[in-house]
Tab-separated table of C-alpha atoms and ligand atoms in Angstrom:
chain	number	residue	atom	x	y	z
D	5	PRO	CA	-3.791	89.660	-108.836
D	6	GLY	CA	-5.656	88.571	-105.800
D	7	ALA	CA	-5.459	90.277	-102.400
D	8	ALA	CA	-2.497	89.388	-100.180
D	9	PRO	CA	-3.346	86.794	-97.571
D	10	PRO	CA	-3.862	88.248	-94.155
D	11	VAL	CA	-0.790	88.145	-91.902
D	12	THR	CA	-1.330	85.862	-89.026
D	13	VAL	CA	0.687	86.684	-85.964
D	14	THR	CA	1.104	83.743	-83.718
D	15	PRO	CA	2.223	84.890	-80.313
D	16	THR	CA	5.273	82.955	-79.171
D	17	LEU	CA	5.175	84.325	-75.640
D	18	PRO	CA	3.101	82.333	-73.204
D	19	PRO	CA	0.036	84.113	-71.992
D	20	ILE	CA	0.418	86.088	-68.816
D	21	SER	CA	-0.806	83.947	-66.015
D	22	GLN	CA	-3.330	85.516	-63.754
D	23	THR	CA	-2.219	83.486	-60.755
D	24	SER	CA	0.662	85.031	-58.839
D	25	SER	CA	3.191	83.068	-56.867
D	26	LEU	CA	3.691	85.997	-54.481
D	27	PRO	CA	1.859	85.664	-51.195
D	28	PRO	CA	-0.992	88.054	-50.779
D	29	ILE	CA	-0.276	91.241	-48.812
D	30	THR	CA	-1.824	90.925	-45.402
D	31	VAL	CA	-2.886	94.079	-43.698
D	32	THR	CA	-2.822	93.306	-40.015
D	33	SER	CA	-3.766	96.686	-38.648
D	34	SER	CA	-4.268	99.994	-40.285
D	35	ASN	CA	-2.270	101.599	-37.466
D	36	THR	CA	0.797	99.412	-37.720
D	37	PRO	CA	3.454	100.922	-39.953
D	38	ILE	CA	4.995	98.353	-42.260
D	39	VAL	CA	8.451	99.766	-41.592
D	40	THR	CA	9.209	101.053	-38.114
D	41	PRO	CA	11.638	103.992	-37.919
D	42	THR	CA	14.477	101.854	-36.560
D	43	GLN	CA	14.234	99.618	-39.636
D	44	LEU	CA	14.834	102.478	-42.004
D	45	PRO	CA	18.175	102.254	-43.749
D	46	PRO	CA	20.788	104.292	-41.877
D	47	ALA	CA	21.438	107.704	-43.303
D	48	GLN	CA	24.512	107.912	-45.487
D	49	CYS	CA	27.183	109.573	-43.410
D	50	PRO	CA	29.655	111.663	-45.384
D	51	THR	CA	33.322	110.804	-45.044
D	52	LEU	CA	35.909	113.438	-44.293
D	53	PRO	CA	38.433	114.132	-47.030
D	54	ALA	CA	41.927	112.761	-46.399
D	55	ASN	CA	43.430	116.252	-46.431
D	56	PRO	CA	40.651	118.617	-45.473
D	57	THR	CA	40.867	122.252	-46.508
D	58	LEU	CA	40.180	124.444	-43.500
D	59	THR	CA	38.248	127.674	-43.727
D	60	ALA	CA	38.857	130.243	-40.990
D	61	TYR	CA	35.777	130.991	-38.940
D	62	ALA	CA	35.967	133.463	-36.067
D	63	ARG	CA	32.652	132.591	-34.417
D	64	LEU	CA	31.535	129.329	-32.876
D	65	ASN	CA	31.298	126.688	-35.595
D	66	ASP	CA	27.884	125.609	-36.802
D	67	PRO	CA	27.021	122.197	-35.327
D	68	PHE	CA	24.176	121.777	-37.811
D	69	THR	CA	26.160	122.002	-41.057
D	70	PHE	CA	28.490	119.206	-42.055
D	71	PHE	CA	32.198	119.769	-42.634
D	72	ASP	CA	31.594	120.128	-46.389
D	73	GLY	CA	29.810	123.411	-45.619
D	74	GLN	CA	26.764	122.316	-47.629
D	75	ARG	CA	24.826	119.504	-46.075
D	76	LYS	CA	22.519	120.505	-43.228
D	77	VAL	CA	21.553	118.519	-40.171
D	78	THR	CA	17.756	118.335	-40.213
D	79	THR	CA	16.991	114.952	-38.657
D	80	LYS	CA	18.207	113.020	-35.620
D	81	ALA	CA	19.746	110.507	-38.020
D	82	ASP	CA	21.677	113.373	-39.654
D	83	TRP	CA	22.885	114.369	-36.200
D	84	GLU	CA	24.236	110.863	-35.601
D	85	CYS	CA	26.288	111.256	-38.773
D	86	ARG	CA	27.408	114.736	-37.811
D	87	ALA	CA	28.409	113.514	-34.339
D	88	LYS	CA	30.561	110.812	-35.963
D	89	GLU	CA	32.162	113.475	-38.123
D	90	ILE	CA	32.785	115.719	-35.091
D	91	ASN	CA	34.283	112.787	-33.195
D	92	GLN	CA	36.714	112.287	-36.107
D	93	LEU	CA	37.519	115.997	-36.211
D	94	PHE	CA	38.414	116.013	-32.514
D	95	GLN	CA	40.710	113.043	-32.985
D	96	ARG	CA	42.347	114.597	-36.024
D	97	TYR	CA	42.842	118.143	-34.738
D	98	GLU	CA	42.930	118.002	-30.949
D	99	VAL	CA	43.269	114.758	-29.077
D	100	GLY	CA	44.784	112.201	-31.433
D	101	GLU	CA	43.627	108.734	-32.312
D	102	LEU	CA	41.432	106.809	-29.910
D	103	PRO	CA	42.239	103.132	-30.504
D	104	PRO	CA	39.329	100.688	-30.639
D	105	LYS	CA	38.859	97.903	-28.114
D	106	PRO	CA	41.965	95.721	-28.302
D	107	SER	CA	41.932	92.013	-29.093
D	108	SER	CA	42.109	90.877	-25.479
D	109	VAL	CA	40.482	92.603	-22.511
D	110	THR	CA	39.926	90.563	-19.358
D	111	GLY	CA	39.639	91.335	-15.680
D	112	THR	CA	37.815	91.021	-12.420
D	113	VAL	CA	35.430	93.071	-10.314
D	114	SER	CA	35.331	92.793	-6.528
D	115	GLY	CA	33.807	94.839	-3.730
D	116	THR	CA	37.039	96.798	-3.462
D	117	SER	CA	38.562	96.943	-6.914
D	118	ILE	CA	38.372	96.411	-10.642
D	119	THR	CA	41.397	94.887	-12.355
D	120	VAL	CA	41.888	95.172	-16.114
D	121	ASN	CA	44.331	93.146	-18.236
D	122	VAL	CA	44.822	94.157	-21.852
D	123	SER	CA	46.964	92.728	-24.629
D	124	ASN	CA	47.493	94.248	-28.003
D	125	GLY	CA	49.945	92.834	-30.482
D	126	GLY	CA	52.939	91.745	-28.443
D	127	SER	CA	52.409	93.983	-25.403
D	128	SER	CA	50.262	93.675	-22.302
D	129	ILE	CA	49.373	95.937	-19.418
D	130	SER	CA	47.303	95.668	-16.248
D	131	PHE	CA	45.721	98.477	-14.294
D	132	SER	CA	43.146	98.754	-11.565
D	133	ALA	CA	40.611	101.102	-10.038
D	134	SER	CA	39.346	101.122	-6.476
D	135	VAL	CA	35.690	100.549	-5.641
D	136	ARG	CA	33.640	102.085	-2.851
D	137	LEU	CA	30.384	100.184	-2.529
D	138	PRO	CA	27.126	102.071	-2.028
D	139	SER	CA	24.604	101.321	0.708
D	140	GLY	CA	21.947	98.701	0.059
D	141	SER	CA	22.241	95.599	-2.094
D	142	GLY	CA	21.885	94.651	-5.726
D	143	PRO	CA	22.916	96.535	-8.871
D	144	ALA	CA	23.523	100.197	-8.177
D	145	PRO	CA	24.710	103.324	-9.966
D	146	PHE	CA	28.396	104.229	-9.724
D	147	ILE	CA	30.405	107.322	-10.528
D	148	ILE	CA	33.883	106.943	-12.006
D	149	ALA	CA	36.064	109.638	-10.430
D	150	LEU	CA	39.317	110.595	-12.143
D	151	GLY	CA	41.913	110.930	-9.430
D	152	GLY	CA	39.171	110.971	-6.757
D	153	ALA	CA	35.835	112.774	-6.431
D	154	SER	CA	35.617	116.395	-5.320
D	155	ILE	CA	31.842	116.530	-5.564
D	156	PRO	CA	29.640	115.030	-2.838
D	157	ILE	CA	28.451	111.592	-3.962
D	158	PRO	CA	25.356	110.240	-2.195
D	159	GLY	CA	25.752	107.086	-0.106
D	160	ASP	CA	23.508	105.030	-2.372
D	161	VAL	CA	25.791	105.692	-5.351
D	162	GLY	CA	29.093	103.812	-5.510
D	163	VAL	CA	32.432	105.355	-6.467
D	164	ILE	CA	35.096	103.922	-8.766
D	165	THR	CA	38.313	105.859	-8.277
D	166	PHE	CA	40.409	105.714	-11.423
D	167	ASN	CA	44.061	106.688	-11.293
D	168	ASN	CA	44.132	108.175	-14.776
D	169	ASP	CA	47.765	109.286	-14.425
D	170	ASP	CA	48.720	105.598	-14.399
D	171	LEU	CA	47.501	105.311	-18.007
D	172	ALA	CA	48.941	108.646	-19.164
D	173	GLN	CA	50.988	110.974	-17.007
D	174	GLN	CA	50.214	114.694	-16.803
D	175	ALA	CA	53.044	116.287	-14.818
D	176	ASN	CA	54.234	118.637	-17.572
D	177	THR	CA	55.238	118.511	-21.250
D	178	GLY	CA	57.820	115.897	-20.309
D	179	SER	CA	54.939	113.481	-19.674
D	180	ARG	CA	54.409	112.961	-23.414
D	181	GLY	CA	54.216	109.272	-24.205
D	182	ARG	CA	54.533	108.178	-20.576
D	183	GLY	CA	52.101	105.797	-18.900
D	184	LYS	CA	50.683	102.337	-19.470
D	185	PHE	CA	48.669	103.348	-22.535
D	186	TYR	CA	51.953	104.098	-24.320
D	187	THR	CA	53.469	100.833	-23.135
D	188	LEU	CA	50.725	99.198	-25.172
D	189	TYR	CA	50.539	101.511	-28.194
D	190	GLY	CA	54.018	102.992	-28.354
D	191	GLN	CA	55.540	106.228	-27.083
D	192	ASN	CA	54.847	108.068	-30.304
D	193	HIS	CA	51.164	107.274	-30.500
D	194	SER	CA	49.177	110.420	-31.351
D	195	ALA	CA	46.731	109.990	-28.456
D	196	SER	CA	46.870	112.773	-25.897
D	197	ALA	CA	46.778	111.998	-22.185
D	198	MET	CA	43.040	112.678	-22.184
D	199	THR	CA	42.498	110.235	-25.038
D	200	ALA	CA	44.428	107.595	-23.129
D	201	TRP	CA	42.147	108.193	-20.130
D	202	VAL	CA	39.052	107.788	-22.330
D	203	TRP	CA	40.482	104.515	-23.559
D	204	GLY	CA	41.203	103.381	-19.976
D	205	VAL	CA	37.663	104.108	-18.778
D	206	SER	CA	36.290	102.239	-21.782
D	207	ARG	CA	38.320	99.186	-20.766
D	208	LEU	CA	37.060	99.449	-17.167
D	209	ILE	CA	33.513	99.387	-18.542
D	210	ASP	CA	34.385	96.410	-20.781
D	211	VAL	CA	35.390	94.488	-17.652
D	212	ILE	CA	32.331	95.654	-15.694
D	213	GLU	CA	30.120	94.439	-18.557
D	214	ALA	CA	31.924	91.139	-18.973
D	215	ASN	CA	31.589	90.147	-15.303
D	216	THR	CA	28.423	89.381	-13.383
D	217	GLY	CA	27.567	89.030	-9.714
D	218	HIS	CA	28.891	92.454	-8.752
D	219	ARG	CA	26.973	95.589	-7.830
D	220	ILE	CA	28.018	97.917	-10.641
D	221	ASP	CA	25.121	98.567	-13.016
D	222	PRO	CA	26.814	99.264	-16.370
D	223	LYS	CA	23.742	101.161	-17.542
D	224	ARG	CA	24.025	103.696	-14.708
D	225	LEU	CA	27.576	104.981	-14.813
D	226	GLY	CA	28.628	108.562	-14.246
D	227	VAL	CA	32.034	110.191	-14.662
D	228	THR	CA	33.559	113.132	-12.824
D	229	GLY	CA	36.861	114.854	-12.216
D	230	CYS	CA	37.999	118.360	-11.316
D	231	SER	CA	40.217	120.825	-13.143
D	232	ARG	CA	42.625	118.877	-15.389
D	233	ASN	CA	40.653	115.757	-14.521
D	234	GLY	CA	37.479	117.698	-15.314
D	235	LYS	CA	38.835	118.170	-18.835
D	236	GLY	CA	39.292	114.395	-18.839
D	237	ALA	CA	35.754	113.844	-17.555
D	238	ILE	CA	34.104	115.856	-20.338
D	239	MET	CA	36.230	114.058	-22.956
D	240	ILE	CA	35.266	110.689	-21.496
D	241	GLY	CA	31.590	111.620	-21.640
D	242	ALA	CA	32.048	112.733	-25.243
D	243	PHE	CA	33.879	109.640	-26.489
D	244	GLU	CA	32.361	106.845	-24.390
D	245	PRO	CA	28.634	106.392	-25.050
D	246	ARG	CA	28.230	103.960	-22.140
D	247	ILE	CA	28.535	106.887	-19.707
D	248	ALA	CA	25.025	107.939	-18.642
D	249	LEU	CA	25.971	111.092	-16.725
D	250	THR	CA	28.957	113.390	-17.226
D	251	LEU	CA	29.904	115.748	-14.390
D	252	PRO	CA	32.972	117.816	-15.299
D	253	GLN	CA	33.967	120.188	-12.476
D	254	GLU	CA	35.953	123.375	-13.050
D	255	SER	CA	37.431	121.968	-16.238
D	256	GLY	CA	38.061	125.447	-17.649
D	257	SER	CA	39.922	126.003	-20.905
D	258	GLY	CA	40.602	122.701	-22.607
D	259	GLY	CA	37.380	121.370	-21.087
D	260	ALA	CA	34.060	123.202	-21.034
D	261	ALA	CA	35.552	126.440	-22.422
D	262	CYS	CA	35.715	127.240	-26.124
D	263	TRP	CA	39.119	128.126	-27.576
D	264	ARG	CA	37.652	131.041	-29.517
D	265	LEU	CA	35.991	132.491	-26.429
D	266	SER	CA	39.099	132.046	-24.266
D	267	ASP	CA	41.147	133.796	-26.960
D	268	ASP	CA	38.626	136.626	-26.914
D	269	MET	CA	39.016	136.979	-23.145
D	270	SER	CA	42.767	137.014	-23.616
D	271	ARG	CA	42.452	139.791	-26.233
D	272	ARG	CA	40.473	141.753	-23.663
D	273	GLY	CA	43.435	141.500	-21.304
D	274	ILE	CA	42.059	138.832	-18.981
D	275	GLU	CA	44.566	136.268	-17.784
D	276	VAL	CA	42.903	133.120	-19.047
D	277	GLN	CA	44.291	129.822	-20.241
D	278	THR	CA	44.370	129.639	-24.042
D	279	ALA	CA	45.182	127.010	-26.650
D	280	ARG	CA	48.516	128.757	-27.169
D	281	GLN	CA	49.411	128.401	-23.492
D	282	ILE	CA	47.961	124.981	-22.741
D	283	VAL	CA	50.286	123.114	-25.104
D	284	THR	CA	53.286	124.640	-23.341
D	285	GLU	CA	52.096	123.411	-19.967
D	286	ASN	CA	51.029	119.811	-20.356
D	287	VAL	CA	50.163	116.869	-22.597
D	288	TRP	CA	46.392	116.959	-22.337
D	289	PHE	CA	46.250	117.556	-26.101
D	290	SER	CA	47.903	115.688	-28.952
D	291	PRO	CA	50.919	117.034	-30.843
D	292	LEU	CA	48.404	117.184	-33.730
D	293	PHE	CA	46.851	120.212	-32.004
D	294	GLN	CA	50.097	122.198	-31.935
D	295	PRO	CA	49.827	123.675	-35.466
D	296	TYR	CA	46.466	125.269	-34.649
D	297	VAL	CA	47.051	126.913	-31.289
D	298	ASN	CA	47.997	130.238	-32.890
D	299	ARG	CA	45.266	130.032	-35.511
D	300	VAL	CA	42.268	128.850	-33.557
D	301	PRO	CA	39.721	130.206	-36.106
D	302	ASP	CA	41.005	127.603	-38.583
D	303	LEU	CA	39.813	124.764	-36.354
D	304	PRO	CA	36.669	123.146	-37.778
D	305	LEU	CA	35.412	122.649	-34.231
D	306	ASP	CA	35.275	124.155	-30.789
D	307	HIS	CA	34.322	122.750	-27.426
D	308	HIS	CA	30.589	123.476	-27.651
D	309	PHE	CA	30.700	120.393	-29.893
D	310	LEU	CA	31.712	118.290	-26.882
D	311	ALA	CA	28.245	118.886	-25.432
D	312	GLY	CA	26.866	117.659	-28.738
D	313	LEU	CA	28.852	114.428	-28.540
D	314	ILE	CA	27.460	113.773	-25.055
D	315	ALA	CA	23.855	114.580	-26.072
D	316	PRO	CA	21.264	113.277	-25.424
D	317	ARG	CA	22.882	111.703	-22.351
D	318	GLY	CA	23.002	113.551	-19.014
D	319	LEU	CA	25.533	116.369	-18.637
D	320	LEU	CA	25.911	118.846	-15.787
D	321	VAL	CA	28.738	121.318	-16.315
D	322	ILE	CA	29.945	122.583	-12.933
D	323	GLU	CA	32.116	125.684	-13.227
D	324	HIS	CA	33.663	128.457	-11.111
D	325	SER	CA	32.764	132.096	-11.831
D	326	GLY	CA	35.662	133.682	-9.958
D	327	ILE	CA	38.878	132.159	-11.332
D	328	ASN	CA	39.844	133.955	-14.531
D	329	TRP	CA	42.344	131.286	-15.532
D	330	LEU	CA	39.443	128.855	-15.990
D	331	GLY	CA	37.695	131.282	-18.361
D	332	PRO	CA	34.323	131.657	-16.610
D	333	TRP	CA	32.780	133.643	-19.470
D	334	SER	CA	34.231	131.194	-21.965
D	335	THR	CA	32.972	128.048	-20.203
D	336	TYR	CA	29.545	129.561	-19.649
D	337	GLY	CA	29.136	130.861	-23.201
D	338	CYS	CA	30.567	127.730	-24.765
D	339	MET	CA	28.161	125.521	-22.883
D	340	VAL	CA	25.141	127.793	-23.371
D	341	SER	CA	25.717	127.484	-27.118
D	342	GLY	CA	26.522	123.765	-26.820
D	343	ARG	CA	23.188	123.288	-25.098
D	344	ARG	CA	21.564	124.316	-28.402
D	345	ILE	CA	22.345	120.807	-29.614
D	346	TYR	CA	20.352	119.312	-26.737
D	347	GLN	CA	17.588	121.763	-27.598
D	348	ALA	CA	17.656	120.623	-31.230
D	349	LEU	CA	17.332	117.026	-30.059
D	350	GLY	CA	14.308	117.985	-27.961
D	351	VAL	CA	15.992	117.370	-24.586
D	352	PRO	CA	17.367	120.741	-23.404
D	353	ASN	CA	17.057	119.687	-19.774
D	354	ASN	CA	19.339	116.692	-20.186
D	355	MET	CA	22.132	119.270	-19.971
D	356	GLY	CA	22.666	121.759	-17.179
D	357	ILE	CA	25.169	124.565	-16.614
D	358	SER	CA	25.999	125.805	-13.133
D	359	THR	CA	28.659	128.445	-12.505
D	360	VAL	CA	29.307	129.596	-8.930
D	361	GLY	CA	32.240	131.384	-7.299
D	362	GLY	CA	33.314	132.294	-3.793
D	363	HIS	CA	35.024	129.015	-2.980
D	364	GLY	CA	38.410	127.395	-3.447
D	365	HIS	CA	39.276	125.601	-6.686
D	366	CYS	CA	37.642	122.149	-6.648
D	367	GLN	CA	35.851	122.903	-3.354
D	368	PHE	CA	32.257	122.113	-4.294
D	369	PRO	CA	29.955	124.813	-2.867
D	370	GLY	CA	26.653	123.884	-1.219
D	371	SER	CA	24.798	126.224	-3.572
D	372	GLN	CA	25.350	123.799	-6.455
D	373	GLY	CA	23.997	120.861	-4.466
D	374	THR	CA	20.409	121.065	-5.750
D	375	GLU	CA	21.374	120.682	-9.400
D	376	LEU	CA	23.946	117.985	-8.696
D	377	THR	CA	21.351	115.957	-6.787
D	378	ALA	CA	18.785	116.468	-9.552
D	379	PHE	CA	21.134	115.225	-12.288
D	380	ILE	CA	22.186	112.196	-10.236
D	381	ASP	CA	18.538	111.432	-9.451
D	382	LYS	CA	17.447	111.655	-13.068
D	383	PHE	CA	20.316	109.982	-14.876
D	384	LEU	CA	21.656	107.502	-12.317
D	385	LYS	CA	18.611	106.745	-10.173
D	386	ASN	CA	15.967	106.715	-12.927
D	387	ASN	CA	13.920	109.466	-11.300
D	388	ALA	CA	12.403	110.982	-14.431
D	389	GLY	CA	10.696	113.729	-12.455
D	390	ALA	CA	13.870	115.383	-11.154
D	391	ASN	CA	14.102	119.037	-12.198
D	392	THR	CA	17.236	119.325	-14.325
D	393	ASN	CA	16.344	122.622	-15.980
D	394	VAL	CA	19.522	124.425	-14.911
D	395	GLN	CA	21.360	127.250	-16.622
D	396	LYS	CA	22.734	129.509	-13.945
D	397	SER	CA	25.618	131.696	-12.901
D	398	ASP	CA	25.933	133.558	-9.613
D	399	VAL	CA	27.328	136.584	-11.467
D	400	ASN	CA	26.151	137.960	-14.798
D	401	LEU	CA	28.774	136.773	-17.238
D	402	ASN	CA	27.283	138.861	-20.066
D	403	TYR	CA	27.593	136.260	-22.770
D	404	ASN	CA	25.958	137.795	-25.813
D	405	GLU	CA	25.320	134.703	-27.863
D	406	ALA	CA	24.426	136.678	-30.994
D	407	ASP	CA	28.063	137.827	-31.193
D	408	TRP	CA	29.243	134.227	-31.443
D	409	VAL	CA	26.439	132.261	-33.022
D	410	THR	CA	24.902	133.126	-36.371
D	411	TRP	CA	23.461	129.677	-37.105
D	412	THR	CA	19.951	128.806	-36.089
D	413	THR	CA	18.948	125.827	-34.005
D	414	PRO	CA	16.718	123.411	-35.915
D	415	THR	CA	14.169	121.053	-34.400
D	416	LEU	CA	15.553	117.719	-35.500
D	417	THR	CA	12.901	115.244	-36.600
M	24	MCU	C1	41.835	123.803	-14.743
M	24	MCU	O1	42.787	122.781	-14.896
M	24	MCU	C2	44.170	123.014	-14.767
M	24	MCU	C3	44.631	124.144	-15.639
M	24	MCU	O2	44.308	123.880	-16.985
M	24	MCU	C4	46.131	124.309	-15.500
M	24	MCU	O3	46.581	125.425	-16.237
M	24	MCU	C5	46.546	124.466	-14.061
M	24	MCU	O4	47.915	124.391	-14.001
M	24	MCU	O5	46.036	123.389	-13.324
M	24	MCU	C6	44.652	123.236	-13.321
M	24	MCU	C7	44.403	122.051	-12.440
M	24	MCU	O6	44.362	120.944	-12.891
M	24	MCU	O7	44.362	122.292	-11.129
M	24	MCU	C8	44.272	121.214	-10.261
């Protein structure tokens, strides 16, 4: 038998063409990154479980670990996710739901007032704020003052006086569900009075942004308020990113103080406002907070996180060192540890803490004038050189941070 014929393999696939239809890659400059950081896909933010399991924690919660207890915050993008998570935690455990911008928000801005008209579903409300124009002409910075300003505001900065009680009353626990916010969203809405005020300021800013030809520069807005309205001011700074400078004054417990630290003062026999007491006095917090006031360590947050929600925007915490009810040690310690978040973001001096006594409640003392002026200059008047490196108290409050903070502060990239 002869040898088998050789097997001939005829390729059926067409030959691979050497010419490509893709355009050639052009290198324009060796220094130009192909993808700029802002074009990077957003980090995946974790979502909170529907029914979170809480783990008691006696110290100040770690801002740099996510709620799941595992994932760490190592980049600024991670922090944006963590801040969203913290915002949700505040709504869920303390202040109730903050409704988004409603379907219809209209209004007018004049040299004397801002009028806001809002409709949502079948209901409508109108409210207004009064305007004090600054000296000069053209767009200028303005400070929104809850119930009126009790800090000195320079003449070249305008003032918007917002009657926050009109949106949500705060006389006593009987004020629950009373005010125009609840006319719109219903008496049983979970939002606390403070949440309703946040919402109201957001609508004022909507109207300021939607109108032209007035003097209010929407990019240079501050917010202030004293005492109960100082609690409101810090919440507004935390929940409304269009606020450039937050100036809470003597906000005390429920504001710049941490619940855990105020409870510690109370255990030491100091007569300080606590979570347990505050819900029996007024409606600043949501009914959702009630179950936690006697088990504060279960809360997955404390108020040092409020500083983190405001960061990197300007924040000067103005407190009183001599009124125990306000929790001077608690406000100071809470904010010193909250300032770690600004430090992590590389902007420690965008936040200042100033605690001074020897004056009446809400009577701004001259000795805090330098830092107030510096923060207004830097964040409302674009004076980058103003010295806002402020962390002071006129008395030694002896906050030993190591007792309360065991996490370390990363440098976020
Ligand atoms: C510091 O803010 C409050 C405080 O929380 C209340 O307990 C007290 O009754 O009133 C203070 C206040 O708003 O004073 C004007």
